[in-house]
Each structure stands twice: as structure tokens, then as C-alpha cells.
PDB file of C-alpha atoms in Angstrom:
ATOM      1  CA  UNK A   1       0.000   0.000   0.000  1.00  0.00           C
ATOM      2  CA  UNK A   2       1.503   3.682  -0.715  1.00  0.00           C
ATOM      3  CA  UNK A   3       1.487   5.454   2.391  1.00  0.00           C
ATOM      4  CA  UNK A   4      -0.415   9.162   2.652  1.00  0.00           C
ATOM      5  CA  UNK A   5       2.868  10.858   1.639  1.00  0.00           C
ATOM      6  CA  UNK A   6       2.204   9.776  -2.152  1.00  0.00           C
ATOM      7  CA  UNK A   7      -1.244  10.108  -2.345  1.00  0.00           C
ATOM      8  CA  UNK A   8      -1.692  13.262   0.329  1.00  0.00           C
ATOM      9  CA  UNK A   9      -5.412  12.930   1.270  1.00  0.00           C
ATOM     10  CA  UNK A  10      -8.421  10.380   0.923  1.00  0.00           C
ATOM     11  CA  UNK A  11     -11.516  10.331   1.408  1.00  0.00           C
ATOM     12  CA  UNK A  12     -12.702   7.323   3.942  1.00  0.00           C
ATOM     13  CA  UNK A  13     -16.333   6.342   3.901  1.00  0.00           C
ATOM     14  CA  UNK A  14     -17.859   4.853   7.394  1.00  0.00           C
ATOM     15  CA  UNK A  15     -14.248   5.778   9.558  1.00  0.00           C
ATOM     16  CA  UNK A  16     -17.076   5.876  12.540  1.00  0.00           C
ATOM     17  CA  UNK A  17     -19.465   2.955  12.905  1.00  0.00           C
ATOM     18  CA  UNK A  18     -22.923   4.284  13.099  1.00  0.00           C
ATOM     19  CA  UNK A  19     -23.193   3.730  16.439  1.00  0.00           C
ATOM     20  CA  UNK A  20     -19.696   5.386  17.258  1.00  0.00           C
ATOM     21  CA  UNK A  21     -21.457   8.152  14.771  1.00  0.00           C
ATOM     22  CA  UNK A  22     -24.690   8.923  16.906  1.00  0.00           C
ATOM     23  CA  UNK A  23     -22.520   8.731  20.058  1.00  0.00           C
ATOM     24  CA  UNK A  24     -20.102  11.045  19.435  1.00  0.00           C
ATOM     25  CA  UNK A  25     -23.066  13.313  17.586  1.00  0.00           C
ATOM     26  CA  UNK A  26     -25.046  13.470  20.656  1.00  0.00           C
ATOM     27  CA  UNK A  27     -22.197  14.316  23.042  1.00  0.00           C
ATOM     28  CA  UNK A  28     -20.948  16.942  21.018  1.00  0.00           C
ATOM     29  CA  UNK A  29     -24.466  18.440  20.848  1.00  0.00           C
ATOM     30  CA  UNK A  30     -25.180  18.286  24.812  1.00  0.00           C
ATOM     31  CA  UNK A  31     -21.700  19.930  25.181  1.00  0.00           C
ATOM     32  CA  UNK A  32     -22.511  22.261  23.044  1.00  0.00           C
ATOM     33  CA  UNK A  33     -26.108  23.372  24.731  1.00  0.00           C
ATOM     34  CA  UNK A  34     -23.908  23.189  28.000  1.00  0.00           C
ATOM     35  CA  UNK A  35     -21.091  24.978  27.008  1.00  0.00           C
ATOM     36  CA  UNK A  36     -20.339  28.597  29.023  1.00  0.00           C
ATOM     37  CA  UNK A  37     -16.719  29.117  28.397  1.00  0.00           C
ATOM     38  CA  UNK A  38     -15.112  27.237  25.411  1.00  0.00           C
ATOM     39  CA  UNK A  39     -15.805  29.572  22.860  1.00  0.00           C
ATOM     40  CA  UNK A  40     -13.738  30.881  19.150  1.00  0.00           C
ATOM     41  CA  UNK A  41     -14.281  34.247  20.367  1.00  0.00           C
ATOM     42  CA  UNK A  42     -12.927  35.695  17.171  1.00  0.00           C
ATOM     43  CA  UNK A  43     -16.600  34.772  15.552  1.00  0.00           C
ATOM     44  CA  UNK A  44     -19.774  36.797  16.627  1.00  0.00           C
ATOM     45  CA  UNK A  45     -21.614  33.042  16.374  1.00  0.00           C
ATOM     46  CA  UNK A  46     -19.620  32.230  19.167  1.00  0.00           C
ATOM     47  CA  UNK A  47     -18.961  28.077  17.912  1.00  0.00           C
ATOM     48  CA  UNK A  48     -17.826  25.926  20.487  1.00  0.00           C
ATOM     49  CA  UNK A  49     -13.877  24.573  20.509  1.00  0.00           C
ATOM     50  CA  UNK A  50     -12.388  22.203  22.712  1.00  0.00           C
ATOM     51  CA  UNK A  51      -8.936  21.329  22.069  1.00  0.00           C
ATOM     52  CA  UNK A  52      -8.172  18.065  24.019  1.00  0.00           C
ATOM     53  CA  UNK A  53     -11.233  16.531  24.859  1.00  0.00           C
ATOM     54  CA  UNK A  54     -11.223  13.521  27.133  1.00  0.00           C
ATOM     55  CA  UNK A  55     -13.721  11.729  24.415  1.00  0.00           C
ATOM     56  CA  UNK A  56     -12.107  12.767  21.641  1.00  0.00           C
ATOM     57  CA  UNK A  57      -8.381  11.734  22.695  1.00  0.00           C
ATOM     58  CA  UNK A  58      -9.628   8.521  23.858  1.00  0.00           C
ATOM     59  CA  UNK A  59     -10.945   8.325  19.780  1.00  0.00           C
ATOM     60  CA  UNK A  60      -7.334   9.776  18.633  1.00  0.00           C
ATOM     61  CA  UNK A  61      -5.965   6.907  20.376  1.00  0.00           C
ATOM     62  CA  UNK A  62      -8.490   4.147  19.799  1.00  0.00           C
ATOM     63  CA  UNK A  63      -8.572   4.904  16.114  1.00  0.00           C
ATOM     64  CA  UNK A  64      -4.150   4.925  15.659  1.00  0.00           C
ATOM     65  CA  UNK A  65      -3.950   1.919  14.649  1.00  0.00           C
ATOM     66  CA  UNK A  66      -6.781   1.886  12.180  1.00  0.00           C
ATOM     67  CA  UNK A  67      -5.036   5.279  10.938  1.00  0.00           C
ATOM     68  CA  UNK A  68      -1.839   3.584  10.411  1.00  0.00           C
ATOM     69  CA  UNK A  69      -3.227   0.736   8.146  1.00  0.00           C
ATOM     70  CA  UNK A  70      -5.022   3.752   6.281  1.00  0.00           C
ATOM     71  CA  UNK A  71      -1.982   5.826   6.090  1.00  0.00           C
ATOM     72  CA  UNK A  72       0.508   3.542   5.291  1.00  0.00           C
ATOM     73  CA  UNK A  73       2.732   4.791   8.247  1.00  0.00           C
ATOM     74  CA  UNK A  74       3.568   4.187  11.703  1.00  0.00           C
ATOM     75  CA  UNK A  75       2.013   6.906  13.761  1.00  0.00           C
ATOM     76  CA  UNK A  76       1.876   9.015  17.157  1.00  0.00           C
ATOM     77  CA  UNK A  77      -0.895  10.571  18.292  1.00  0.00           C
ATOM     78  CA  UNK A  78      -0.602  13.913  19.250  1.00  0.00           C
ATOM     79  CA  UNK A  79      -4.212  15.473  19.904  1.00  0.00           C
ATOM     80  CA  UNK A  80      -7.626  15.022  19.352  1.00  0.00           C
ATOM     81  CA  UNK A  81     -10.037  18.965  19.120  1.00  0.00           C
ATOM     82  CA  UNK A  82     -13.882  18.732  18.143  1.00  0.00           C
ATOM     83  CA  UNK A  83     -15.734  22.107  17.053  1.00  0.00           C
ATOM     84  CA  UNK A  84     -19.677  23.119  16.611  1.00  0.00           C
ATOM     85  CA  UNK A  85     -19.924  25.195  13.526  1.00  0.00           C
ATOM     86  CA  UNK A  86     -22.735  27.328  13.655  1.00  0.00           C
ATOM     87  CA  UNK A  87     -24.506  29.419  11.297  1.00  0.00           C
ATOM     88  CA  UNK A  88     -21.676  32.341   9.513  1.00  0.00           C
ATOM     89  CA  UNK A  89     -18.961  29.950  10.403  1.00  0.00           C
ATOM     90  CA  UNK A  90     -15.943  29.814   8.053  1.00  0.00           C
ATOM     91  CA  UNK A  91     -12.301  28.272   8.443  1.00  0.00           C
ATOM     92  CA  UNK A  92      -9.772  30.705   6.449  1.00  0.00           C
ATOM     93  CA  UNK A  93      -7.078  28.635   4.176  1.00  0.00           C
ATOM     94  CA  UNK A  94      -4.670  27.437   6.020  1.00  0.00           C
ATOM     95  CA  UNK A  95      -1.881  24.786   6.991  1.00  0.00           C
ATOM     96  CA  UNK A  96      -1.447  23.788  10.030  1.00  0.00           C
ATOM     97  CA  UNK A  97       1.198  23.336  12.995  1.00  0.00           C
ATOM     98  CA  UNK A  98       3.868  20.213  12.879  1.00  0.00           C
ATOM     99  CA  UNK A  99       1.778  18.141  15.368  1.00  0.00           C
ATOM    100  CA  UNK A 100      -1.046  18.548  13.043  1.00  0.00           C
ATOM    101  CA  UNK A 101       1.150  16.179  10.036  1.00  0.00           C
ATOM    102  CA  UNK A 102      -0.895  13.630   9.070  1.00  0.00           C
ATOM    103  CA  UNK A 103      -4.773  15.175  10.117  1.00  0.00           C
ATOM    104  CA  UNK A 104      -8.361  13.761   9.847  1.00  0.00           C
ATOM    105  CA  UNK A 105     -11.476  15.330  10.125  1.00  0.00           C
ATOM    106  CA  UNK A 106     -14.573  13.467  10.619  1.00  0.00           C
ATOM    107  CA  UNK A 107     -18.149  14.246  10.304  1.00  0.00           C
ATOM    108  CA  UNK A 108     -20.190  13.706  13.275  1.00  0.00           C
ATOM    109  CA  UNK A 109     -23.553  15.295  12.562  1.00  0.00           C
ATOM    110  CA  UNK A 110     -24.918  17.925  11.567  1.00  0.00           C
ATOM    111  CA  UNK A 111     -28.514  19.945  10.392  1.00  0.00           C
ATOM    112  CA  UNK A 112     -28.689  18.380   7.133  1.00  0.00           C
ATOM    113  CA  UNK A 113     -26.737  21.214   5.116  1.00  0.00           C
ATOM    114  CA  UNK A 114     -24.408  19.839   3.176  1.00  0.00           C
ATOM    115  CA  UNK A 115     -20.639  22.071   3.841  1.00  0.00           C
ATOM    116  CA  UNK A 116     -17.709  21.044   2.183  1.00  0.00           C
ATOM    117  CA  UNK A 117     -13.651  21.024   3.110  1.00  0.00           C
ATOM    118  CA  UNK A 118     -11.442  22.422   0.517  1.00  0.00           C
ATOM    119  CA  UNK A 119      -8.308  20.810  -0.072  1.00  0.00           C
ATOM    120  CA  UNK A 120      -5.922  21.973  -2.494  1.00  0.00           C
ATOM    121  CA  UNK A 121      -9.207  23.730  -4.613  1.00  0.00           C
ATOM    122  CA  UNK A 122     -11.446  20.453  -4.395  1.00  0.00           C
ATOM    123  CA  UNK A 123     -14.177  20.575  -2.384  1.00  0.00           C
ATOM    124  CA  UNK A 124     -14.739  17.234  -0.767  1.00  0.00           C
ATOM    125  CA  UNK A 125     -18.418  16.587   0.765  1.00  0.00           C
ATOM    126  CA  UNK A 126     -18.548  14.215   4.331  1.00  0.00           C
ATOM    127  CA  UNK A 127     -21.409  12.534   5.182  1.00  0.00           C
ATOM    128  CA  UNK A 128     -21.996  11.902   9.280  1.00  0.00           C
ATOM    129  CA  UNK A 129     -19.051   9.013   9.860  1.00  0.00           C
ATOM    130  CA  UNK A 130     -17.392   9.790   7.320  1.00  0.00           C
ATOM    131  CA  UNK A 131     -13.534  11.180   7.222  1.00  0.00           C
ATOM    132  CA  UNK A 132     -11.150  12.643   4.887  1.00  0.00           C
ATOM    133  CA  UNK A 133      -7.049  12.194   6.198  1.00  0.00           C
ATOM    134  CA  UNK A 134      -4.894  14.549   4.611  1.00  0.00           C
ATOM    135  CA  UNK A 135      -1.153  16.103   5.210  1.00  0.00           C
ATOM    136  CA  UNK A 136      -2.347  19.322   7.628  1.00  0.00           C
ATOM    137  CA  UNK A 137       1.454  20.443   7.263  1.00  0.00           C
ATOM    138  CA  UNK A 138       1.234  20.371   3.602  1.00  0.00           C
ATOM    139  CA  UNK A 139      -1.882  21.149   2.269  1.00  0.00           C
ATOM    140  CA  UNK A 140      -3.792  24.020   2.516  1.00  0.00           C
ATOM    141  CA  UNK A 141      -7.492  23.882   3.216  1.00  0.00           C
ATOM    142  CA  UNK A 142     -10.307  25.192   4.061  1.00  0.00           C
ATOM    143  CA  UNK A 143     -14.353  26.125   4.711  1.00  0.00           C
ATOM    144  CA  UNK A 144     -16.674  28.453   3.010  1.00  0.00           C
ATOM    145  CA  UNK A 145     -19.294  29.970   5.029  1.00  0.00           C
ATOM    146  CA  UNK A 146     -21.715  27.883   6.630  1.00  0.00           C
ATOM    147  CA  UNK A 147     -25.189  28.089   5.681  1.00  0.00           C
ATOM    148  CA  UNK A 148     -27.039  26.205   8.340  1.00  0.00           C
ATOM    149  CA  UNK A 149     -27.573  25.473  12.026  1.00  0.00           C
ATOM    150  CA  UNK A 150     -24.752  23.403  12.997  1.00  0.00           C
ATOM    151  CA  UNK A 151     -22.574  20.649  12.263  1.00  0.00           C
ATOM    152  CA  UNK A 152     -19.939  19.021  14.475  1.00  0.00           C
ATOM    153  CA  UNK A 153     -16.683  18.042  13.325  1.00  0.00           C
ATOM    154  CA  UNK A 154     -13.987  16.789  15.286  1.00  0.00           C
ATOM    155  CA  UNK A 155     -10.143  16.719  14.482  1.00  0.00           C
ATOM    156  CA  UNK A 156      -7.708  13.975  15.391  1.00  0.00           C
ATOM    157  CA  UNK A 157      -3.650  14.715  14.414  1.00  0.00           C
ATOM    158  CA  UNK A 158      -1.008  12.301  14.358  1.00  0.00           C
ATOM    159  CA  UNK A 159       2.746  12.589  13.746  1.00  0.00           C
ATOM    160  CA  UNK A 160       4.923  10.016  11.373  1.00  0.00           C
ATOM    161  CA  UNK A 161       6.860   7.816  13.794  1.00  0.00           C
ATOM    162  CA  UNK A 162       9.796   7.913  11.951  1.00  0.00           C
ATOM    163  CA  UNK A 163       9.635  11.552  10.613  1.00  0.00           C
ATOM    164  CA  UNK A 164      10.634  14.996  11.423  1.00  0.00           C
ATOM    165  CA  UNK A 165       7.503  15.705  14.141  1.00  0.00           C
ATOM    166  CA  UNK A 166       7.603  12.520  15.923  1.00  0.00           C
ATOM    167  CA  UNK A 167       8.478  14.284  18.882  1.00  0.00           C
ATOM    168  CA  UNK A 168       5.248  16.613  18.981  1.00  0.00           C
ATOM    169  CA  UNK A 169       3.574  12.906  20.555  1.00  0.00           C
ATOM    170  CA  UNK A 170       0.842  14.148  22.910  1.00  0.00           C
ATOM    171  CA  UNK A 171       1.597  17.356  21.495  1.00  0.00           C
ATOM    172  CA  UNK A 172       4.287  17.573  23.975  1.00  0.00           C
ATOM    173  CA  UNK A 173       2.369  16.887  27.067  1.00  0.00           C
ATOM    174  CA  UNK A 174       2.677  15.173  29.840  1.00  0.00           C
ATOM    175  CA  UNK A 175      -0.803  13.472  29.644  1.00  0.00           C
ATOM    176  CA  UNK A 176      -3.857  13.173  27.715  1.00  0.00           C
ATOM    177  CA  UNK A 177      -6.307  15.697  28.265  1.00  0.00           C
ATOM    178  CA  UNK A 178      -4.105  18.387  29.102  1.00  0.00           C
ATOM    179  CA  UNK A 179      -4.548  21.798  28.075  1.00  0.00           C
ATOM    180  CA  UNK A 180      -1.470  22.944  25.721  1.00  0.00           C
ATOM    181  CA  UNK A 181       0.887  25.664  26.587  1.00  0.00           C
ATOM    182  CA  UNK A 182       2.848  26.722  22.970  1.00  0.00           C
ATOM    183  CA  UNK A 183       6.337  26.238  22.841  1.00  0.00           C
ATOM    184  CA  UNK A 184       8.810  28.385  20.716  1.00  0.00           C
ATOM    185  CA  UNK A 185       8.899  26.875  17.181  1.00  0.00           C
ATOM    186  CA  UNK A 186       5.539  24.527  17.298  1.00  0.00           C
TER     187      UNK A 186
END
């Protein structure tokens, strides 16, 4: 199999079982109605963010291994973030950070509306389960405004093993969970 490094993203239909779907679709949405101080504050919508997650580090980890046979490469995790897009939301083009190397963002729910990722130009659609892994480091992408309610999305990054980044693991903290505190050069 050619690892992610030739091929640079995929799309990958049912990553989440349905029931691991409607799980982590639910939780996400009672967070969200809960939620009084994890905010992107730079949006007037006011989305919810949480960067480390206990649920969603326990999927980062849980899903590694299933990630490696996907990507080709021996991995680290380094963190897992989940966001609530709500109505006005947009993600600028970007890349992202060396602990963010080899990236995938799943679907989790959402209204209905159909909102695309652009990677490299190409708009690629996600159902609820569903999961595109691409090089974060390498390849810009991004999100056009969003037209409906909400849709939750969560973000899992690993590292290659034997690469450059393999010592962002954990994202260079101590434990899972753990809020992170930038270092110079990350």
C-alpha cells in the first residue's frame, strides 16, 4: 500500500461505525447546549472549541492503529479537538502546525446542510461518519461559510513515527487531556 505521503489525502467512507457516529453526535451536541466558556471568540456566532477533549483523545488513540493501516505509516498521536460550527462559520485557508502532520477530520452530525472542506481547490463533501485524512502540514485547506444550524466536526492529528515531528507525541504533554501551553517553534 503507498502510504499518505504519495497520495496526500483520501476520502474514507464509514471511519465511525454508526453507532460510534450517533454517540459522538449526541455528546458533542449536549456539550454544546452546555457549554459557558469554550468559545472561538474571534466569531460573533460564538462556535464551540475544545482542544483536548477527554472523548475525543480517547478516539485519537483508539482509532491509531486503524489510521496507520489507512496511512501507510507508523504513527503518534498527538491530539484530538472537536468544534460546533454554527450558522456564519468559516475556516480561512490554512496549513497547520507540525503536530497537526498527518490530520483527519470526521463528520459527526450535523442539520442536514451539506458544507464542504477544501483541499488543495477540491471541495470534498462528508457525510456523518465519514472522514477525509490529509497532510495538515502540507496542504492548505479550508471552509466556506456555513449556511445552516450546525454541524460538528472533530479533528484527530497524528505525527509520522519515523519523521521529522515525531516528537510533537501528545503534542508535547505530559498526559492526555491536558490543556497545551505553545512552545517556541511549534
Amino acid at each position: 500500500m503507498d502510504s499518505i505521503k504519495k497520495f496526500k489525502y483520501k476520502k474514507i467512507e464509514n471511519f465511525l461505525t454508526v453507532d460510534e457516529t450517533n454517540l459522538f453526535k449526541d455528546y458533542c451536541r449536549i456539550r454544546h447546549r452546555l457549554n459557558t466558556e469554550s468559545f472561538d471568540v474571534k466569531l460573533a456566532n460564538l462556535d464551540t472549541r475544545f482542544y483536548a477533549d477527554p472523548l475525543m483523545e480517547s478516539l485519537l488513540i483508539n482509532k491509531n492503529e486503524k489510521m496507520e493501516k489507512l496511512t501507510g505509516l507508523s504513527l503518534k498521536p498527538t491530539y484530538g479537538f472537536w468544534r460546533m460550527y454554527t450558522k456564519f462559520s468559516d475556516l480561512a485557508p490554512h496549513t497547520d502546525r507540525h503536530a497537526c502532520e498527518i490530520s483527519v477530520t470526521i463528520n459527526l452530525g450535523s442539520d442536514g446542510t451539506s458544507w464542504p472542506i477544501f483541499i488543495e481547490n477540491k471541495p470534498i463533501y462528508l457525510d456523518p461518519g465519514e472522514a477525509v485524512i490529509y497532510l495538515g502540514c502540507e496542504l492548505t485547506h479550508w471552509r466556506e461559510e456555513f449556511e445552516g444550524d450546525w454541524q460538528a466536526q472533530t479533528f484527530l492529528h497524528y505525527v509520522d513515527a519515523n519523521g521529522p515531528y515525531a516528537d510533537h507525541w501528545k503534542d508535547k504533554r505530559i498526559k492526555w487531556g491536558q490543556e497545551w501551553v505553545p512552545v517556541n517553534n511549534q
